[in-house]
PDB file of C-alpha atoms in Angstrom:
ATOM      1  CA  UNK W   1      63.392 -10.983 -43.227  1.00 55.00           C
ATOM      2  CA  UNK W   2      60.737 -11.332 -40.715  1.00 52.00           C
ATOM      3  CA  UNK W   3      60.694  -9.235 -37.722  1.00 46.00           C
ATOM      4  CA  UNK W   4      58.422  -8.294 -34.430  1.00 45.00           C
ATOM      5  CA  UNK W   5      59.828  -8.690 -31.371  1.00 46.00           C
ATOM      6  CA  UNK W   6      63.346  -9.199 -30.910  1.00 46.00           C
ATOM      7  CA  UNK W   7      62.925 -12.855 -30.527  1.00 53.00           C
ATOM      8  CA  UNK W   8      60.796 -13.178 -33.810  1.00 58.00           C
ATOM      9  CA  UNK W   9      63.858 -11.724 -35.353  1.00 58.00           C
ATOM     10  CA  UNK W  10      64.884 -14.148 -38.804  1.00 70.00           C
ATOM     11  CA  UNK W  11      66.680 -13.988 -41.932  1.00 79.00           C
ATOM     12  CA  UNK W  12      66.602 -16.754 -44.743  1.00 85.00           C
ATOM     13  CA  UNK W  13      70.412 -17.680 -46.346  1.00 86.00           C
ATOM     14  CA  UNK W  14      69.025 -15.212 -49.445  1.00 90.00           C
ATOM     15  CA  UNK W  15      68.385 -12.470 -47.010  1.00 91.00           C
ATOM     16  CA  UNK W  16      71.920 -12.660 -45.138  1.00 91.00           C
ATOM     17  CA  UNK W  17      73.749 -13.406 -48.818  1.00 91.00           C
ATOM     18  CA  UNK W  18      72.244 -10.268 -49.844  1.00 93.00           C
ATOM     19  CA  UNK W  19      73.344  -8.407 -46.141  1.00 94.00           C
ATOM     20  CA  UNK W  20      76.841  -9.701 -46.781  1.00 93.00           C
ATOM     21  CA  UNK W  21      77.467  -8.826 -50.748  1.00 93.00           C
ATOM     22  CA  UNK W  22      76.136  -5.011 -49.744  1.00 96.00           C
ATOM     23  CA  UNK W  23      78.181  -4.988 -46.721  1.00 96.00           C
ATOM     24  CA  UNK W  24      81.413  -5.878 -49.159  1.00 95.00           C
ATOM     25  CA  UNK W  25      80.176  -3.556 -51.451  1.00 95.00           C
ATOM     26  CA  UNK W  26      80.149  -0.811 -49.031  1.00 97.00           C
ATOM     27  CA  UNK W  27      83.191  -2.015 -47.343  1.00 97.00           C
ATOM     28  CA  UNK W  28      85.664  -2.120 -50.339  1.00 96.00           C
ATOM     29  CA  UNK W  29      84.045   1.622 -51.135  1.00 97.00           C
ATOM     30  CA  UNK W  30      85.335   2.667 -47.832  1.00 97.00           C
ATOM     31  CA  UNK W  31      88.495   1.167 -48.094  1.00 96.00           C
ATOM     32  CA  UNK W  32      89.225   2.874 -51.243  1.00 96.00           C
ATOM     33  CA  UNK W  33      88.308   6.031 -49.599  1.00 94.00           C
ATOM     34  CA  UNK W  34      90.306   5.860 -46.456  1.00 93.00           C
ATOM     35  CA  UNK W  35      93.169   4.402 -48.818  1.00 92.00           C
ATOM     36  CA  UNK W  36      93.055   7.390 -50.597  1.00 90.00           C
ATOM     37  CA  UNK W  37      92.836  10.088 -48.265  1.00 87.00           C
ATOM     38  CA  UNK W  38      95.604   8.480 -46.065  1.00 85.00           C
ATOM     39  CA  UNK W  39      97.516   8.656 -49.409  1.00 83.00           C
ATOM     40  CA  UNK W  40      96.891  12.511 -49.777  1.00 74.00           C
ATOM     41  CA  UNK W  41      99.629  14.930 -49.830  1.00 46.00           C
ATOM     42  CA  UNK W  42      97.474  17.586 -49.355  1.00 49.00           C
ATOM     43  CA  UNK W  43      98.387  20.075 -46.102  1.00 49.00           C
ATOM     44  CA  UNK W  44      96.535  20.009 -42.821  1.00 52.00           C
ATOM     45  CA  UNK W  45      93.462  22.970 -44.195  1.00 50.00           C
ATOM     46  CA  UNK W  46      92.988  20.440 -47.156  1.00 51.00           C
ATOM     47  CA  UNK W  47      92.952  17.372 -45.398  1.00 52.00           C
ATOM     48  CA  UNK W  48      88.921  17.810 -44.786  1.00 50.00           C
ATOM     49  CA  UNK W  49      88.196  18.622 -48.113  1.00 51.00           C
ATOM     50  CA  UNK W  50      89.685  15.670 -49.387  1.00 75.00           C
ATOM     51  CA  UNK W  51      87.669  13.401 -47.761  1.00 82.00           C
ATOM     52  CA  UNK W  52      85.117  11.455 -49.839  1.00 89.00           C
ATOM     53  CA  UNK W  53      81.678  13.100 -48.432  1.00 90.00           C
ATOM     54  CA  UNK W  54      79.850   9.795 -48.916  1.00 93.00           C
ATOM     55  CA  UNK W  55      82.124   8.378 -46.010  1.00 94.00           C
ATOM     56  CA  UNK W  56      80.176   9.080 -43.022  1.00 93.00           C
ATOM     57  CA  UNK W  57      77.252   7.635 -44.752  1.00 95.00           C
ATOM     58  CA  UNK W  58      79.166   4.534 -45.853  1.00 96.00           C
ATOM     59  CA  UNK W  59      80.520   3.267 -42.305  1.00 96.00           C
ATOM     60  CA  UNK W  60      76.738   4.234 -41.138  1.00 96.00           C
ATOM     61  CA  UNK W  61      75.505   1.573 -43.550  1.00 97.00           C
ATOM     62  CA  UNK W  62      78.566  -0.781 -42.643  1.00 98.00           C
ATOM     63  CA  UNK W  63      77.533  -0.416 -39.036  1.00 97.00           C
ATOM     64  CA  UNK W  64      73.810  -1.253 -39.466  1.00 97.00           C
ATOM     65  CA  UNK W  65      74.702  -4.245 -41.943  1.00 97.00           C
ATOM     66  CA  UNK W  66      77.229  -5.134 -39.133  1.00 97.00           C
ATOM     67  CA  UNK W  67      74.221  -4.944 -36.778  1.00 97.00           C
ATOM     68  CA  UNK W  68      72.241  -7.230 -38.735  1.00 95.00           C
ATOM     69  CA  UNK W  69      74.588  -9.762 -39.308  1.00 95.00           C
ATOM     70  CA  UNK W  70      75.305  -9.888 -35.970  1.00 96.00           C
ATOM     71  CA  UNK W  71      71.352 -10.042 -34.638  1.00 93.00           C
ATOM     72  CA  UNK W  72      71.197 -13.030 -37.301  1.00 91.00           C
ATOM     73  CA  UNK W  73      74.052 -14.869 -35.915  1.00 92.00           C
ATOM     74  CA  UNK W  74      73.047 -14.041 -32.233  1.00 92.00           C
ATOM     75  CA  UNK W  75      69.367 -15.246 -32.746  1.00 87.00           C
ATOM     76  CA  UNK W  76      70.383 -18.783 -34.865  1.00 85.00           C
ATOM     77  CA  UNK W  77      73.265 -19.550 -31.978  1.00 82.00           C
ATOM     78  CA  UNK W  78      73.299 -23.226 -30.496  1.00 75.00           C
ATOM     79  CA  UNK W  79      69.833 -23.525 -33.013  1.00 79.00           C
ATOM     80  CA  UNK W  80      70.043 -25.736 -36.148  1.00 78.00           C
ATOM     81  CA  UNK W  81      70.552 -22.618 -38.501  1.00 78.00           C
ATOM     82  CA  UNK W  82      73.506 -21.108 -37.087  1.00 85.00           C
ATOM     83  CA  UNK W  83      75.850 -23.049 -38.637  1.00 84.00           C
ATOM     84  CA  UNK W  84      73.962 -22.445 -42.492  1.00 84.00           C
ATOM     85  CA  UNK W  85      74.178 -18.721 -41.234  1.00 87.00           C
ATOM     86  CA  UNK W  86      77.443 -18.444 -40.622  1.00 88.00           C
ATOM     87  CA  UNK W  87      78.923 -20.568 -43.434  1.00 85.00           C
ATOM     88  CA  UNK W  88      76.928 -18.276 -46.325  1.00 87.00           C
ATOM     89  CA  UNK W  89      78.540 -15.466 -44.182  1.00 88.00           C
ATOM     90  CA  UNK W  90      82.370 -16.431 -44.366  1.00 83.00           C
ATOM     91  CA  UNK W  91      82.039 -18.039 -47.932  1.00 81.00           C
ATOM     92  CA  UNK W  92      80.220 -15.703 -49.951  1.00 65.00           C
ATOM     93  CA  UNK W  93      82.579 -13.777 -52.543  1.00 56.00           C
ATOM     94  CA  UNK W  94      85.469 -15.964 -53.115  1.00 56.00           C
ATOM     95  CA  UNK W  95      85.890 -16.122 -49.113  1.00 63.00           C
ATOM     96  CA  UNK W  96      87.058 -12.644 -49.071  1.00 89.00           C
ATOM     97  CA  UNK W  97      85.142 -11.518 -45.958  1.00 93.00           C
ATOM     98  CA  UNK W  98      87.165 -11.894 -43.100  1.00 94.00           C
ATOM     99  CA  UNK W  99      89.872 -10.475 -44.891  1.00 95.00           C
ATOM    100  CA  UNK W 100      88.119  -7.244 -45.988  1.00 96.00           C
ATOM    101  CA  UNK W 101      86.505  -6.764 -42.244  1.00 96.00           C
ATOM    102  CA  UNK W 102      89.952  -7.129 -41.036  1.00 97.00           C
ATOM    103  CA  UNK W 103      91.360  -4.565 -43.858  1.00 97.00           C
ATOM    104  CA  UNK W 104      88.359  -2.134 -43.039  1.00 97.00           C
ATOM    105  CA  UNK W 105      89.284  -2.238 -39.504  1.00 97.00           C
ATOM    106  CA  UNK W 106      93.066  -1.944 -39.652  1.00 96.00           C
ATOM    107  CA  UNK W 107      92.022   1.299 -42.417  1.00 95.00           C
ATOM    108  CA  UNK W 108      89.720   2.642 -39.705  1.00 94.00           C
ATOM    109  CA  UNK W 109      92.257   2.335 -36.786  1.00 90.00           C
ATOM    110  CA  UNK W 110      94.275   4.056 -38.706  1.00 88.00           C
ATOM    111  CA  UNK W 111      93.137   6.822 -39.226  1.00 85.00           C
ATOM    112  CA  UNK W 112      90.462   7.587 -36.955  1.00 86.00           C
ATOM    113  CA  UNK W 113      91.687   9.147 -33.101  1.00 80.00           C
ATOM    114  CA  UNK W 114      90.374   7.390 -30.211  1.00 80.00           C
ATOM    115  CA  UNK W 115      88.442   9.372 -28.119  1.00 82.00           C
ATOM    116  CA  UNK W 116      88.980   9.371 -23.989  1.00 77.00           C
ATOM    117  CA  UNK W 117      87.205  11.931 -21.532  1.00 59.00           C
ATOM    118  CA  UNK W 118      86.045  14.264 -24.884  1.00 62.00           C
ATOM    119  CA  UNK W 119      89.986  14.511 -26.057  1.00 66.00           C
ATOM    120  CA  UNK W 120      91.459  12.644 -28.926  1.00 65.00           C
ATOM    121  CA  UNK W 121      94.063  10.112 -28.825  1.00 67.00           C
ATOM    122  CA  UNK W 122      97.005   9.880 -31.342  1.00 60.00           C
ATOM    123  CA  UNK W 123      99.238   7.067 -31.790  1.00 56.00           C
ATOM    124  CA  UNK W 124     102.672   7.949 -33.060  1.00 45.00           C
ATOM    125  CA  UNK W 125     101.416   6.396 -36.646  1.00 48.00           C
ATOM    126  CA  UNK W 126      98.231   8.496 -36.720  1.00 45.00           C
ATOM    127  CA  UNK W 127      99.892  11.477 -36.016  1.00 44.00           C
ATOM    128  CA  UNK W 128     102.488  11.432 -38.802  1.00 46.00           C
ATOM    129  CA  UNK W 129     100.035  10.437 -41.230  1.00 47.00           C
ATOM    130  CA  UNK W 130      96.356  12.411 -42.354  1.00 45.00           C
ATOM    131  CA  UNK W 131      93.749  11.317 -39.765  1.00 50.00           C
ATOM    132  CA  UNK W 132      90.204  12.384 -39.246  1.00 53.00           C
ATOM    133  CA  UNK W 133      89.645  14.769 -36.839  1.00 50.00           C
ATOM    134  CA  UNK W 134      88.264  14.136 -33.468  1.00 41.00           C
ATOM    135  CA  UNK W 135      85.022  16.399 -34.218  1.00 45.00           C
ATOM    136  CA  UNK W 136      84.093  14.533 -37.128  1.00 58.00           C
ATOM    137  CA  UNK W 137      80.398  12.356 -37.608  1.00 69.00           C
ATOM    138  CA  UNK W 138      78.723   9.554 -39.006  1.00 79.00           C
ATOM    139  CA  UNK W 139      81.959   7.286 -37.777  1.00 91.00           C
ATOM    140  CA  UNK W 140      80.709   6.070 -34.263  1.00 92.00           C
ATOM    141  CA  UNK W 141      80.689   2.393 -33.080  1.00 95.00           C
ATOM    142  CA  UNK W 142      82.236   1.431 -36.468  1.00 96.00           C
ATOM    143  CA  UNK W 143      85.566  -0.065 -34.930  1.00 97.00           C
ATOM    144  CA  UNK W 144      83.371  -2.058 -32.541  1.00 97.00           C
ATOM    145  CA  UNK W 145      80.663  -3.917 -34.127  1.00 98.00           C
ATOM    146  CA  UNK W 146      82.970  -4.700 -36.717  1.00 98.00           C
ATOM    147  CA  UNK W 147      85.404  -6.425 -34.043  1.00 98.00           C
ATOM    148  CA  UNK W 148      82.228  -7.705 -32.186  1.00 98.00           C
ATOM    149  CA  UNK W 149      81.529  -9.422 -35.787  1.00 97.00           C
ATOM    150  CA  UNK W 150      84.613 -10.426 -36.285  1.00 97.00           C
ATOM    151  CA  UNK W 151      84.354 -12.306 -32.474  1.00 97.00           C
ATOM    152  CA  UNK W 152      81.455 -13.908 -33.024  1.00 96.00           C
ATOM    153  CA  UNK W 153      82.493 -15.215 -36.596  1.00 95.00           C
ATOM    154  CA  UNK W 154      85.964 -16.700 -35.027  1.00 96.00           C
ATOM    155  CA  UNK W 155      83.844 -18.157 -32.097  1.00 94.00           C
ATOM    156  CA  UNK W 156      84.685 -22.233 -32.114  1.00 92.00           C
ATOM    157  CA  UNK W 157      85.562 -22.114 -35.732  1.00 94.00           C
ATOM    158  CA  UNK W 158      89.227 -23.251 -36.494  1.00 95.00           C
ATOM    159  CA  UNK W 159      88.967 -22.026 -40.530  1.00 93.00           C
ATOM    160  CA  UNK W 160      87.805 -18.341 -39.333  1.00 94.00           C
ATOM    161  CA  UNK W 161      90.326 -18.355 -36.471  1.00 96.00           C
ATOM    162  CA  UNK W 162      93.171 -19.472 -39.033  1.00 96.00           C
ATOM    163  CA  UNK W 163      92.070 -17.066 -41.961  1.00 95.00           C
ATOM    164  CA  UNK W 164      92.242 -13.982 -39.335  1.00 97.00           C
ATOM    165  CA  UNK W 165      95.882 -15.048 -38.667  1.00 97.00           C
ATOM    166  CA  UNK W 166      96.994 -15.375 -42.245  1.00 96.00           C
ATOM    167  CA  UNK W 167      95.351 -11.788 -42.939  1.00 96.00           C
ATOM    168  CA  UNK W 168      96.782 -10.606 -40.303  1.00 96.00           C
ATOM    169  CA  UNK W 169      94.516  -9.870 -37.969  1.00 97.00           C
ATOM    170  CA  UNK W 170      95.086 -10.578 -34.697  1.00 96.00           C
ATOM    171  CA  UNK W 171      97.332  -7.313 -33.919  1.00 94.00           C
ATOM    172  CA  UNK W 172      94.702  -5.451 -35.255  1.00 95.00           C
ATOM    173  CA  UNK W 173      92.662  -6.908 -32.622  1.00 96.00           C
ATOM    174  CA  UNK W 174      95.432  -6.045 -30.142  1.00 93.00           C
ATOM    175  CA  UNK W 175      95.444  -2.675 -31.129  1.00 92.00           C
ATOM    176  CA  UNK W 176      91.709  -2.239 -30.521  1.00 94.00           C
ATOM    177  CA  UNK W 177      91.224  -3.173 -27.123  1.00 92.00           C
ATOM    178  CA  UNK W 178      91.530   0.063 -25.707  1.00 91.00           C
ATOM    179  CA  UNK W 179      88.836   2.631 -24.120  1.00 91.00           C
ATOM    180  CA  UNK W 180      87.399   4.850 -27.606  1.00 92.00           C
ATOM    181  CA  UNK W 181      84.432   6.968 -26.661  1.00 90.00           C
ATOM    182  CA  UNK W 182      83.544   6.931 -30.086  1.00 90.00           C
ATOM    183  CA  UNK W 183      83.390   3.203 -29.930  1.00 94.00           C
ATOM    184  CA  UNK W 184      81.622   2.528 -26.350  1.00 94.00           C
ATOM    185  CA  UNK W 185      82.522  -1.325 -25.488  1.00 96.00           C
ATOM    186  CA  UNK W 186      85.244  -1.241 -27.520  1.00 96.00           C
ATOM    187  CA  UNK W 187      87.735  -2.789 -25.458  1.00 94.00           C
ATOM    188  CA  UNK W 188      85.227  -5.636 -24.492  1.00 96.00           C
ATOM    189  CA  UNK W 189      84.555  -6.454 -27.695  1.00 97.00           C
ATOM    190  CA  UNK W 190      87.789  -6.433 -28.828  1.00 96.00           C
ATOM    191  CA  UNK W 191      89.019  -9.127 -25.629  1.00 95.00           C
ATOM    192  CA  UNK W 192      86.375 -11.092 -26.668  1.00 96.00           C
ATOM    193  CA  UNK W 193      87.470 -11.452 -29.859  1.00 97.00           C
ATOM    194  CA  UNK W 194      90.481 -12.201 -29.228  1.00 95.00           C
ATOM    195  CA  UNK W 195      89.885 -14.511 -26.827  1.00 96.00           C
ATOM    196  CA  UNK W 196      87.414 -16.496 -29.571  1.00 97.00           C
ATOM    197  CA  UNK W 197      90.731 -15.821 -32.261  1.00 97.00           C
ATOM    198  CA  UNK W 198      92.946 -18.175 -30.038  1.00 96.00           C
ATOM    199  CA  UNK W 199      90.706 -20.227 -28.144  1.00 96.00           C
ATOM    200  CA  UNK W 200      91.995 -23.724 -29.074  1.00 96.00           C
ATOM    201  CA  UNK W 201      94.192 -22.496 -31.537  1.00 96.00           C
ATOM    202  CA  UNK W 202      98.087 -22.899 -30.519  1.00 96.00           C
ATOM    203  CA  UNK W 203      99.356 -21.189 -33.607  1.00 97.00           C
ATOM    204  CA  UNK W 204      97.307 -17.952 -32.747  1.00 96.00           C
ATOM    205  CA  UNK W 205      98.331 -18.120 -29.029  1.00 95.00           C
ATOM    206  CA  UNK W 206     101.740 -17.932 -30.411  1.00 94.00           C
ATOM    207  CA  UNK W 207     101.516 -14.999 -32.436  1.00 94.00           C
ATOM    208  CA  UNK W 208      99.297 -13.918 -29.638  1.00 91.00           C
ATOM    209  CA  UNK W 209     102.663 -14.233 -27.044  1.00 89.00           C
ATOM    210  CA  UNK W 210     105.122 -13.506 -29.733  1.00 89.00           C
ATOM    211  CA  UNK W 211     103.910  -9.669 -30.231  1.00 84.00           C
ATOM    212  CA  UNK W 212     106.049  -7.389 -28.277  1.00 62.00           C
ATOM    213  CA  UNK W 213     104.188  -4.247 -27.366  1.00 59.00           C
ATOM    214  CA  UNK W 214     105.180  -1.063 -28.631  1.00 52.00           C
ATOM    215  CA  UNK W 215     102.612   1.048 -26.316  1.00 55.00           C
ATOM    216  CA  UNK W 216     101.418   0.687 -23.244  1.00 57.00           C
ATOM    217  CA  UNK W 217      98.170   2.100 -21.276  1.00 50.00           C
ATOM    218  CA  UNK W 218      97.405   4.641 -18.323  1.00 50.00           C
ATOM    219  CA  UNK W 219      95.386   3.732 -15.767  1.00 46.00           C
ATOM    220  CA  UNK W 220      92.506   6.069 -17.648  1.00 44.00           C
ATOM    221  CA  UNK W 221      93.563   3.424 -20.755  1.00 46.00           C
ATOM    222  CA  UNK W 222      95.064   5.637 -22.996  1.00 44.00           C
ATOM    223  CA  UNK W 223      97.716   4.275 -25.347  1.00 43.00           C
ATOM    224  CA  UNK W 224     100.796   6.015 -24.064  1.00 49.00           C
ATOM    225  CA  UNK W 225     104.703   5.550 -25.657  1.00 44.00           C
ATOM    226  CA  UNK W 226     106.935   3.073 -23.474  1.00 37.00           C
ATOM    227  CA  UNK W 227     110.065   5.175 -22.434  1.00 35.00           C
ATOM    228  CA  UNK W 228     113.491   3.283 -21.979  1.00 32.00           C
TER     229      UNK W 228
END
């Protein structure tokens, strides 16, 4: 990886193989985490202590992975090696990638709050279920440089647009474009994304028109219940 200034800024296909095999790696330890302390019967005092402590520090190493994979992307884009990039990207392990980002996100959504003006946010879901708590650390912009990954990888490319729909990713998508103070840009991201997800793609669009919202948000875009 050679670096100076931001435009000097390069990675060889080695160097983003290796980004993307430690980002799995890191990724499928977090999912096992958040898999098992959504899974935890243990009462609301316990709920902290059952938390894996090497968490935070996971999604912190997902998030500056997800950073790098993004500058790489970002810096080869309409140049010769962006297509190389990309392809050792979304074909490395057994083409698992898009499917894991999209399980890591709909795992994170889960059960972390959104945060609006300092307070958290609960969905109906997240508050029947174990969730982090809205003072926790080491979890910020998570949710949104993995959707701004996510955007960029679907971007023009048919295969990456399809595999998000088949792993069902597009309401996950949905569900993030909302205002999280933990996650500045969020929302932006998460449009973009989705506009990349069904930009020439009529099956997506479909899906896309078929979802019938459950929630609704505020003018302060906070995910409120829809009343009958």
């Amino acid at each position: 990886m050679q670096t100076g200034s931001a435009g000097d800024f390069s990675c060889s296909s080695e160097q983003v193989a290796f980004l993307v095999s430690t980002h799995l790696q890191f990724c499928n330890i977090s999912r096992q985490s958040i898999n098992s302390f959504l899974d935890s019967s243990s009462t609301d005092s316990d709920r902290t202590q059952t938390l894996d402590p090497r968490l935070p520090f996971i999604v912190e190493a997902i998030v500056l992975l997800s950073q790098c994979l993004i500058t790489a992307l970002l810096k080869e884009a309409d140049g010769p090696g962006y297509e190389s990039v990309k392809r050792v990207i979304i074909t490395l392990e057994n083409n698992d990638f898009i499917d894991i980002l999209i399980d890591v996100l709909r795992l994170l959504d889960r059960f972390l709050p959104r945060i609006n003006q300092g307070q958290p946010q609960f969905t109906t879901t997240q508050a029947q279920r174990p969730r982090l708590e809205s003072d926790s650390t080491g979890f910020a912009y998570a949710k949104r440089d993995l959707v701004r990954l996510l955007g960029i990888l679907s971007h023009e490319d048919r295969v990456v647009q399809d595999q998000i729909r088949k792993s069902g990713g597009i309401p996950v998508v949905m569900s993030l474009c909302v205002i999280d103070e933990r996650n500045p840009y969020l929302r932006e991201h998460a449009l973009f994304a989705l506009r990349n997800i069904i930009h020439r793609n009529d099956k997506n669009k479909k899906e896309v028109a078929e979802i019938r919202p459950l929630k609704d948000w505020d003018v302060e875009g906070v995910l409120q219940d829809l009343r009958t």
